[in-house]
Structure formats: structure tokens, C-alpha cells
mmCIF file of C-alpha atoms in Angstrom:
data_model
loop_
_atom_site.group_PDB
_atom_site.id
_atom_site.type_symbol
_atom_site.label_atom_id
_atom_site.label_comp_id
_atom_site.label_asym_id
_atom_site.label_seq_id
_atom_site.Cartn_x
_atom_site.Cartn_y
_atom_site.Cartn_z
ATOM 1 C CA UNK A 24 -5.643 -42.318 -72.243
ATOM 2 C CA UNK A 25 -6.618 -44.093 -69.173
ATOM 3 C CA UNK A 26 -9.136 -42.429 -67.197
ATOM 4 C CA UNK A 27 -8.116 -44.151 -64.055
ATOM 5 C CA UNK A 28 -4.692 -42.924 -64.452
ATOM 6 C CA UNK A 29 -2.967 -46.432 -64.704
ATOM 7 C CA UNK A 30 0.418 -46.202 -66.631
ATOM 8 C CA UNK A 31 0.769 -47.755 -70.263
ATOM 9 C CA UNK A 32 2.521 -50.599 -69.075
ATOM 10 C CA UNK A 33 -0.135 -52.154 -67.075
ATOM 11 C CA UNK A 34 -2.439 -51.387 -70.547
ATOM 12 C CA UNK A 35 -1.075 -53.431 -72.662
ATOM 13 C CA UNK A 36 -4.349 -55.486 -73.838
ATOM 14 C CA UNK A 37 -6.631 -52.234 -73.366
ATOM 15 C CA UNK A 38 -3.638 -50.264 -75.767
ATOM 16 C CA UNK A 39 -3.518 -53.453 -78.217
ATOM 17 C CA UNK A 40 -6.595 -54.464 -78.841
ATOM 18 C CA UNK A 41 -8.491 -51.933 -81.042
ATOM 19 C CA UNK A 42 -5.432 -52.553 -83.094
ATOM 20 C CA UNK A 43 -5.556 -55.967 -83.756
ATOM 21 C CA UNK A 44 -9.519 -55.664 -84.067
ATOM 22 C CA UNK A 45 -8.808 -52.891 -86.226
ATOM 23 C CA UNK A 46 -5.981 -54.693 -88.314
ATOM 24 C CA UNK A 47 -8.108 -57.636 -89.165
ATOM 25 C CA UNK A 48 -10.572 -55.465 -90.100
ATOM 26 C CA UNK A 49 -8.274 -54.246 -92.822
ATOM 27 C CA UNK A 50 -7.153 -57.002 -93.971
ATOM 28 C CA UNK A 51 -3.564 -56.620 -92.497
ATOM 29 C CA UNK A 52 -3.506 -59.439 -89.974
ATOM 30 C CA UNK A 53 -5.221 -62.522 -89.326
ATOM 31 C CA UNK A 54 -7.311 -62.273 -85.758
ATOM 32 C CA UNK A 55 -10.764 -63.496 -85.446
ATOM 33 C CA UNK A 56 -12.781 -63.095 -82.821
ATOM 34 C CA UNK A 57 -12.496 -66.838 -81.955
ATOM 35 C CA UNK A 58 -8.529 -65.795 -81.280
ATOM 36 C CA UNK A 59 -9.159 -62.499 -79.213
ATOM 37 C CA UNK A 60 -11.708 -64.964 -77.346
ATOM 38 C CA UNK A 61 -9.459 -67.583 -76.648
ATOM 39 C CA UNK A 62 -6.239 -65.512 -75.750
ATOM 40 C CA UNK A 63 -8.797 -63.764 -73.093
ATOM 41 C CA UNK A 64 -9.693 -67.184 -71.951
ATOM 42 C CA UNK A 65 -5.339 -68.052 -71.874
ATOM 43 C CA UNK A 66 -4.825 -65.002 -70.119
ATOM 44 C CA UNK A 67 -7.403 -65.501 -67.618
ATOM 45 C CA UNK A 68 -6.078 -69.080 -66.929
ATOM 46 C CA UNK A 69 -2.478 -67.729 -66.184
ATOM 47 C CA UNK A 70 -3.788 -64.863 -63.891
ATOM 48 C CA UNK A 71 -5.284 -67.606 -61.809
ATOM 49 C CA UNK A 72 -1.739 -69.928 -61.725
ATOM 50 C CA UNK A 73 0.192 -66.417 -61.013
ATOM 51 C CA UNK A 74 -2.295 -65.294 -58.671
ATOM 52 C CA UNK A 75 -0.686 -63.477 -55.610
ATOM 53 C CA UNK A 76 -2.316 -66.105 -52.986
ATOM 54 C CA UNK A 77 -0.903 -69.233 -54.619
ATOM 55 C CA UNK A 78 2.246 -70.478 -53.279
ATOM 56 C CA UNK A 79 5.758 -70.622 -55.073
ATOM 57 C CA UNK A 80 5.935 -74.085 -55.552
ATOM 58 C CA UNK A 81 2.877 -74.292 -57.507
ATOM 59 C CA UNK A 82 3.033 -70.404 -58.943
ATOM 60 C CA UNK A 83 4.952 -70.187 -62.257
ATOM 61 C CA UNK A 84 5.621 -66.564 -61.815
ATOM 62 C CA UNK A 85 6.886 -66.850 -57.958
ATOM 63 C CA UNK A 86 9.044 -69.284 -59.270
ATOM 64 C CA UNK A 87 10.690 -67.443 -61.906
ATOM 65 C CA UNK A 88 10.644 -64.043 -59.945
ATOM 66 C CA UNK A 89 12.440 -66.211 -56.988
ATOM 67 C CA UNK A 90 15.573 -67.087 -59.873
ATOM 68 C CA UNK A 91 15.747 -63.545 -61.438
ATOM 69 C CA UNK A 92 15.653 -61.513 -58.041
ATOM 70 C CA UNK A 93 19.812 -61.383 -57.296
ATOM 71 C CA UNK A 94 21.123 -62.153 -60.348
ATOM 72 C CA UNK A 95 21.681 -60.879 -63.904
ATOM 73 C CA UNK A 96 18.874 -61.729 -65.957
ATOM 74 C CA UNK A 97 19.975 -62.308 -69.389
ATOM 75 C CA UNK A 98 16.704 -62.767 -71.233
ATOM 76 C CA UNK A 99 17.054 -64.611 -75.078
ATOM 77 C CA UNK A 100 14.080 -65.207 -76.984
ATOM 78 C CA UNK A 101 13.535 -68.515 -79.483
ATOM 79 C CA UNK A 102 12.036 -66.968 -82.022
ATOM 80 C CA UNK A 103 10.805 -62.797 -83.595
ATOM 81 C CA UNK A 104 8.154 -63.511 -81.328
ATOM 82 C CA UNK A 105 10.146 -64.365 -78.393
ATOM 83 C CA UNK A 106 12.260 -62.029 -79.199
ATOM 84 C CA UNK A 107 9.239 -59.555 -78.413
ATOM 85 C CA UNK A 108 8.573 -60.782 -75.239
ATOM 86 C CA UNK A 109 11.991 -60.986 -73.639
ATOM 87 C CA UNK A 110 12.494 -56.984 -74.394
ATOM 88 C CA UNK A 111 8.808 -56.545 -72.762
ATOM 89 C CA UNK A 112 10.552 -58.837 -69.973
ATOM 90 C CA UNK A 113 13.482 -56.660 -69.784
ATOM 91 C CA UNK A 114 11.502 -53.558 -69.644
ATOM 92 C CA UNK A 115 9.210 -54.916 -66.929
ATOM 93 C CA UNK A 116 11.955 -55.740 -64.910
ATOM 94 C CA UNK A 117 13.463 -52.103 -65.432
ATOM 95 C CA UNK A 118 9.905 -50.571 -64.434
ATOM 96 C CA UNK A 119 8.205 -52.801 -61.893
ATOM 97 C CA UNK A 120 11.236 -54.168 -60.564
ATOM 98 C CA UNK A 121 13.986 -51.194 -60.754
ATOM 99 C CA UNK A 122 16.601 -53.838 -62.046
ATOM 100 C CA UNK A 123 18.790 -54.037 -64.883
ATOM 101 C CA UNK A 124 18.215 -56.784 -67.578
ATOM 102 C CA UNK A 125 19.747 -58.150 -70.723
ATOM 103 C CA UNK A 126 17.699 -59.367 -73.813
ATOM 104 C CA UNK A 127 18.283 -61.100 -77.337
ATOM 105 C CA UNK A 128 17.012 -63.172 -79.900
ATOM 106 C CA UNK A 129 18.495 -66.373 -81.174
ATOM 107 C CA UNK A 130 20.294 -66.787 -83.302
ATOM 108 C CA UNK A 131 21.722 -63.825 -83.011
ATOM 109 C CA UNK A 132 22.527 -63.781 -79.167
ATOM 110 C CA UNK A 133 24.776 -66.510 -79.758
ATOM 111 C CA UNK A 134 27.015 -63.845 -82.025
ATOM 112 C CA UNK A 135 27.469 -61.332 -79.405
ATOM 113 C CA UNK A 136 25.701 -62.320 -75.825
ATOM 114 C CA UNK A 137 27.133 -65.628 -75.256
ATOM 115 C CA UNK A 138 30.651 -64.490 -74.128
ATOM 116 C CA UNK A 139 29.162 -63.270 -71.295
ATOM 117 C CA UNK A 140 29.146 -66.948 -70.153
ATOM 118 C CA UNK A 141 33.361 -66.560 -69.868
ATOM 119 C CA UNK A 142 33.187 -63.171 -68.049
ATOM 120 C CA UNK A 143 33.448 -61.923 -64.899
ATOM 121 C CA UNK A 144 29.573 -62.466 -64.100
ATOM 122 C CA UNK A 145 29.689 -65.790 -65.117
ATOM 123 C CA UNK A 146 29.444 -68.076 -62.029
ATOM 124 C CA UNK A 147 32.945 -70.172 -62.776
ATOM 125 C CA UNK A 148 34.889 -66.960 -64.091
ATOM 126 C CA UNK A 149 37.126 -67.313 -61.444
ATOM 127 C CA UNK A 150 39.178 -70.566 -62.598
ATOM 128 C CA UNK A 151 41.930 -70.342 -59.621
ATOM 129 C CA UNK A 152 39.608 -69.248 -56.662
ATOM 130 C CA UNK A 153 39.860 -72.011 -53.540
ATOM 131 C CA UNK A 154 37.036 -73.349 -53.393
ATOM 132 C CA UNK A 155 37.268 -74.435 -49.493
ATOM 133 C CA UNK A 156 38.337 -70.966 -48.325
ATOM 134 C CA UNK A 157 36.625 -68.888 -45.350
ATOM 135 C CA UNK A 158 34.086 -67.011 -47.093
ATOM 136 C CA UNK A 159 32.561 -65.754 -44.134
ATOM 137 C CA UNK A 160 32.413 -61.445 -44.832
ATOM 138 C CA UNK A 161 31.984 -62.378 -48.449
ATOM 139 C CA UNK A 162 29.621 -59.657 -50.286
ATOM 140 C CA UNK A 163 27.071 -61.733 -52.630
ATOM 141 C CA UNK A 164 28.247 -61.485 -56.199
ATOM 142 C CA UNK A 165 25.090 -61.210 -58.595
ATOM 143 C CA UNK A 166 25.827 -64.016 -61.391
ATOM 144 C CA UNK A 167 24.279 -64.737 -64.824
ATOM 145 C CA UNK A 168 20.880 -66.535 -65.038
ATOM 146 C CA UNK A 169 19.806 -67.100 -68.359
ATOM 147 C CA UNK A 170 16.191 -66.887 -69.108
ATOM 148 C CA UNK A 171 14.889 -68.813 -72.077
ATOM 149 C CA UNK A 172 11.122 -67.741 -73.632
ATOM 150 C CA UNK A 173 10.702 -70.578 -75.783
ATOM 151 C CA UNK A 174 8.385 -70.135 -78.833
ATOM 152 C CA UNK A 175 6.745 -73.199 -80.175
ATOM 153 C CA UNK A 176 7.176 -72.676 -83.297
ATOM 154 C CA UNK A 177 11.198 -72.294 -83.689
ATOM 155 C CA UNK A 178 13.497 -73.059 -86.828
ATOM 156 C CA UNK A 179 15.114 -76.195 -86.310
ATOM 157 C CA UNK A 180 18.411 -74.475 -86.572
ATOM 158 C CA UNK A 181 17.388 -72.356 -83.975
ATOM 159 C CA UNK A 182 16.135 -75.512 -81.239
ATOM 160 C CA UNK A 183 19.222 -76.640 -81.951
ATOM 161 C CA UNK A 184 21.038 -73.777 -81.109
ATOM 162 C CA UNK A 185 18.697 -72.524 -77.715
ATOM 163 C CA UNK A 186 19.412 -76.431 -76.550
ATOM 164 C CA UNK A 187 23.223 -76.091 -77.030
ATOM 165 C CA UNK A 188 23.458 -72.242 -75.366
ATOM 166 C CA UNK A 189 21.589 -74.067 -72.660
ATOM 167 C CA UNK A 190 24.243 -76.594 -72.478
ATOM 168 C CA UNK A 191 27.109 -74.513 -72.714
ATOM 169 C CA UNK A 192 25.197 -72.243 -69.478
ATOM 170 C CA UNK A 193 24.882 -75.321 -67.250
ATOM 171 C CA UNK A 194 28.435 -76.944 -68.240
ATOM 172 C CA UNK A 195 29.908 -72.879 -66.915
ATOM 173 C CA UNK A 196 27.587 -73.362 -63.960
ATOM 174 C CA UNK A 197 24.938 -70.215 -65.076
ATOM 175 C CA UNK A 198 21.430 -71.646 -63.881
ATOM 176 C CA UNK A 199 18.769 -71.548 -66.901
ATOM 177 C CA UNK A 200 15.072 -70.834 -66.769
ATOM 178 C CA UNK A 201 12.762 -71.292 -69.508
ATOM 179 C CA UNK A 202 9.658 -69.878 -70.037
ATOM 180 C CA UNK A 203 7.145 -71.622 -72.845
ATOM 181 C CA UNK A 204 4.493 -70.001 -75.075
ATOM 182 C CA UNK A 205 1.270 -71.702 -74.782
ATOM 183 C CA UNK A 206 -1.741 -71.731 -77.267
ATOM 184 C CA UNK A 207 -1.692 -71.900 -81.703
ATOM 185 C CA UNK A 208 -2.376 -68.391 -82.784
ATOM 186 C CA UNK A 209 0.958 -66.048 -82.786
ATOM 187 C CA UNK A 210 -1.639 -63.323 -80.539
ATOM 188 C CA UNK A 211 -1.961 -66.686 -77.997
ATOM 189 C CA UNK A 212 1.662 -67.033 -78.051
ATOM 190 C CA UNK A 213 2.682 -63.948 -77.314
ATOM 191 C CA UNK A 214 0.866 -63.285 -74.205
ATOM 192 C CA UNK A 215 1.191 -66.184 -72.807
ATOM 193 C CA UNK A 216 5.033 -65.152 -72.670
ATOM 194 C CA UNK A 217 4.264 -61.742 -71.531
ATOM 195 C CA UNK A 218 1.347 -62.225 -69.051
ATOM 196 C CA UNK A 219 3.464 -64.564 -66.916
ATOM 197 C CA UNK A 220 6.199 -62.529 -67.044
ATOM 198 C CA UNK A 221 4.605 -59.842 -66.100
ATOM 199 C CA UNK A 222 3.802 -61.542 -62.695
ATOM 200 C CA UNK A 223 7.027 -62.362 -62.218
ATOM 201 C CA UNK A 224 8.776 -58.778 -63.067
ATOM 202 C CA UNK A 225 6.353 -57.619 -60.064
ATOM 203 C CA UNK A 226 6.937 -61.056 -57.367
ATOM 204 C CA UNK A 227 10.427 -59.751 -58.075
ATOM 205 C CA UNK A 228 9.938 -56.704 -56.854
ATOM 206 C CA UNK A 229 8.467 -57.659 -54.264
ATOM 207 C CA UNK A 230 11.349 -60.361 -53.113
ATOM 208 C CA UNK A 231 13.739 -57.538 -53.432
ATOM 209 C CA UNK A 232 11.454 -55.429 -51.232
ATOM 210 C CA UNK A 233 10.618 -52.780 -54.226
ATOM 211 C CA UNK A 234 7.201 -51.017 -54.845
ATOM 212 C CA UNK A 235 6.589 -51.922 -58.521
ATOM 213 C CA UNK A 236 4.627 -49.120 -59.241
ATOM 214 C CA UNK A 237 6.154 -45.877 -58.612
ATOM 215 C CA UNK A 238 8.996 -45.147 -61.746
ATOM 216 C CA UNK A 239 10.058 -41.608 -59.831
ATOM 217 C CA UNK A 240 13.610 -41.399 -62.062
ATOM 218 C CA UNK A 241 11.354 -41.296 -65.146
ATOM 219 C CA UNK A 242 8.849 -38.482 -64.053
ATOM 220 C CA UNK A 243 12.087 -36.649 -62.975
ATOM 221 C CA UNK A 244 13.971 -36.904 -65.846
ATOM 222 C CA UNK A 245 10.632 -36.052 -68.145
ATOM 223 C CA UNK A 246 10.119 -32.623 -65.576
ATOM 224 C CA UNK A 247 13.833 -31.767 -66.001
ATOM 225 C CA UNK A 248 13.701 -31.975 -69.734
ATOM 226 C CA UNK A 249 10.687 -29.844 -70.043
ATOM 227 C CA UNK A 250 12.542 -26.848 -68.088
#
């Protein structure tokens, strides 16, 4: 438990660590100390490219929180690992941002997720609308924007597939974002994917002019439970 009464979701490394120290300890997973050292060092490099006085154009996480705020965020991830980091995505948008999200994992996103690229949300779903009408009184439609967290280390089948779902996006007009892992260890990986989009779930909260920290509906619903 946090002493200084910050929520779980801001303690991810302070939560994860004695686990992984404690794992390799064991004998159940493979992380040195020259890995926990290096992913520190990673993570500290991103913090200062996502930090809040750097400007969009040159901030990774302004720039991704600037395509997800007003749209439908449909989060796939390239790999298990990916996979990981697009639900922590999803969930950090839910928390910090108060906005709904979608994730997956290829290959099996492309069973089930895909047809969202022919529905209503998709931003050429309407085939007969005129295109040179007044749109003035219009409401803004939110529209699919697909968010790729690309693992380096994918199964060919499944580069094949992430570079075809990003064709078949672009060809239906749905914008595409990608977000790649840096570093060699999976640990490395992993947060590099999650630490930047962990900036970003906040900048978005911020573009859509929402505290990220307060998460009211879930103290609520935990009070009116324990009745």
C-alpha cells in the first residue's frame, strides 16, 4: 500500500518490481539487474521526450494524445506483449482520461475487430452522403482511429497481417497511429509501450479538458456495493 495515497495505477513499477526481482530470484523469469537497470534508464529517457513542457511536435505522447482525443480509439497489439500494453492503454484511457477504448491482439483482432472498419464509425460508412453539402450545424461524429503498439519481435505472419489491417484502415479512410517498443529485453519492451502511453492517456485528458486523477464513478460504485 502506498503511503502517500497514490492509486495503483500510477504504481505500476513500485507494484512490479519486487516481483520480477523476486521471480528471478526463483528461477521463474529471466531479469538481471543489468535489465531492471536499463529499463530504469529507458523509462527515464521517455519521461524526458513526454515531459509536460516539451511541445507536440517534438513530444511523442502530445502527439498521440492529440489523435486519440475525439475519436474511437481502437487499440491492437502486435504481439502477447503488445497485446498487454494496449489493454493497459485502454484502461488508462478509461481512468485518466474518462473515455471509452477498444483493444486486441493480432491475429486475432483481424477475426472479430476489423469489421468495425465497414460500420457506422468508420469514417467512409456513409457510401451515398454528398460530399459538397452545407455542413454548417453538423454535430462532430467521433470516427475510428486505429492505434498500432508494435512489438519488435512479431511472427512474420503477424507483420504481415498488422501491415495489411493498416492498409485496409487507410484505403476506408480510418487514420492509424503506431506506437513502437524500444529496447531487447521483453521487461524493456513492455514499458516502453506503456510509459508513453501513459503520457498520452493523461495529455488526453487534458485536450478534452478532464482531470485525470479523480475516478469518482468507481469510489461510488465500490461505497454502494458495500451498503
Amino acid at each position: 500500500v502506498d503511503s502517500g495515497g497514490r492509486l495503483p495505477r500510477a504504481n505500476i513499477w513500485a507494484l512490479s518490481v519486487p516481483l520480477l526481482v523476486a521471480a528471478h530470484a526463483l528461477g521463474l523469469a529471466s531479469v538481471p539487474r543489468e535489465v531492471l537497470d536499463r529499463t530504469a534508464d529507458l523509462l527515464d529517457d521517455i519521461a524526458q521526450r513526454c515531459r509536460p513542457t516539451s511541445e507536440a511536435f517534438v513530444n511523442p505522447a502530445k502527439e498521440l494524445a492529440l489523435a486519440v482525443a475525439g475519436s474511437v480509439p481502437m487499440l491492437w497489439g502486435s504481439s502477447p506483449l503488445a497485446g498487454v500494453a494496449a489493454y493497459r492503454f485502454a484502461c488508462q484511457l478509461n481512468e485518466n482520461t474518462k473515455y471509452p477504448a477498444v483493444f486486441g491482439t493480432l491475429p486475432e483482432a483481424n477475426h472479430n475487430q476489423i469489421m468495425a472498419f465497414e460500420g457506422a464509425l468508420a469514417a467512409s460508412s456513409n457510401v451515398d452522403e454528398d460530399l459538397f453539402r452545407d455542413r454548417v450545424g453538423d454535430e462532430i461524429e467521433p470516427r475510428i482511429r486505429l492505434v498500432l503498439l508494435r512489438d519488435t519481435v512479431e511472427h512474420p505472419q503477424v507483420t504481415r497481417r498488422r501491415e495489411v489491417s493498416q492498409e485496409l484502415a487507410e484505403a476506408r479512410g480510418i487514420p492509424v497511429s503506431e506506437v513502437v517498443a524500444e529496447g531487447a529485453h521483453p521487461l524493456e519492451r513492455l514499458a516502453s509501450l506503456v510509459a508513453l502511453t501513459d503520457y498520452a492517456s493523461v495529455y488526453a485528458g487534458f485536450v478534452l479538458g478532464v482531470d485525470p486523477s479523480p475516478v469518482a464513478s468507481i469510489f461510488e460504485l465500490k461505497e454502494r456495493i458495500a451498503r
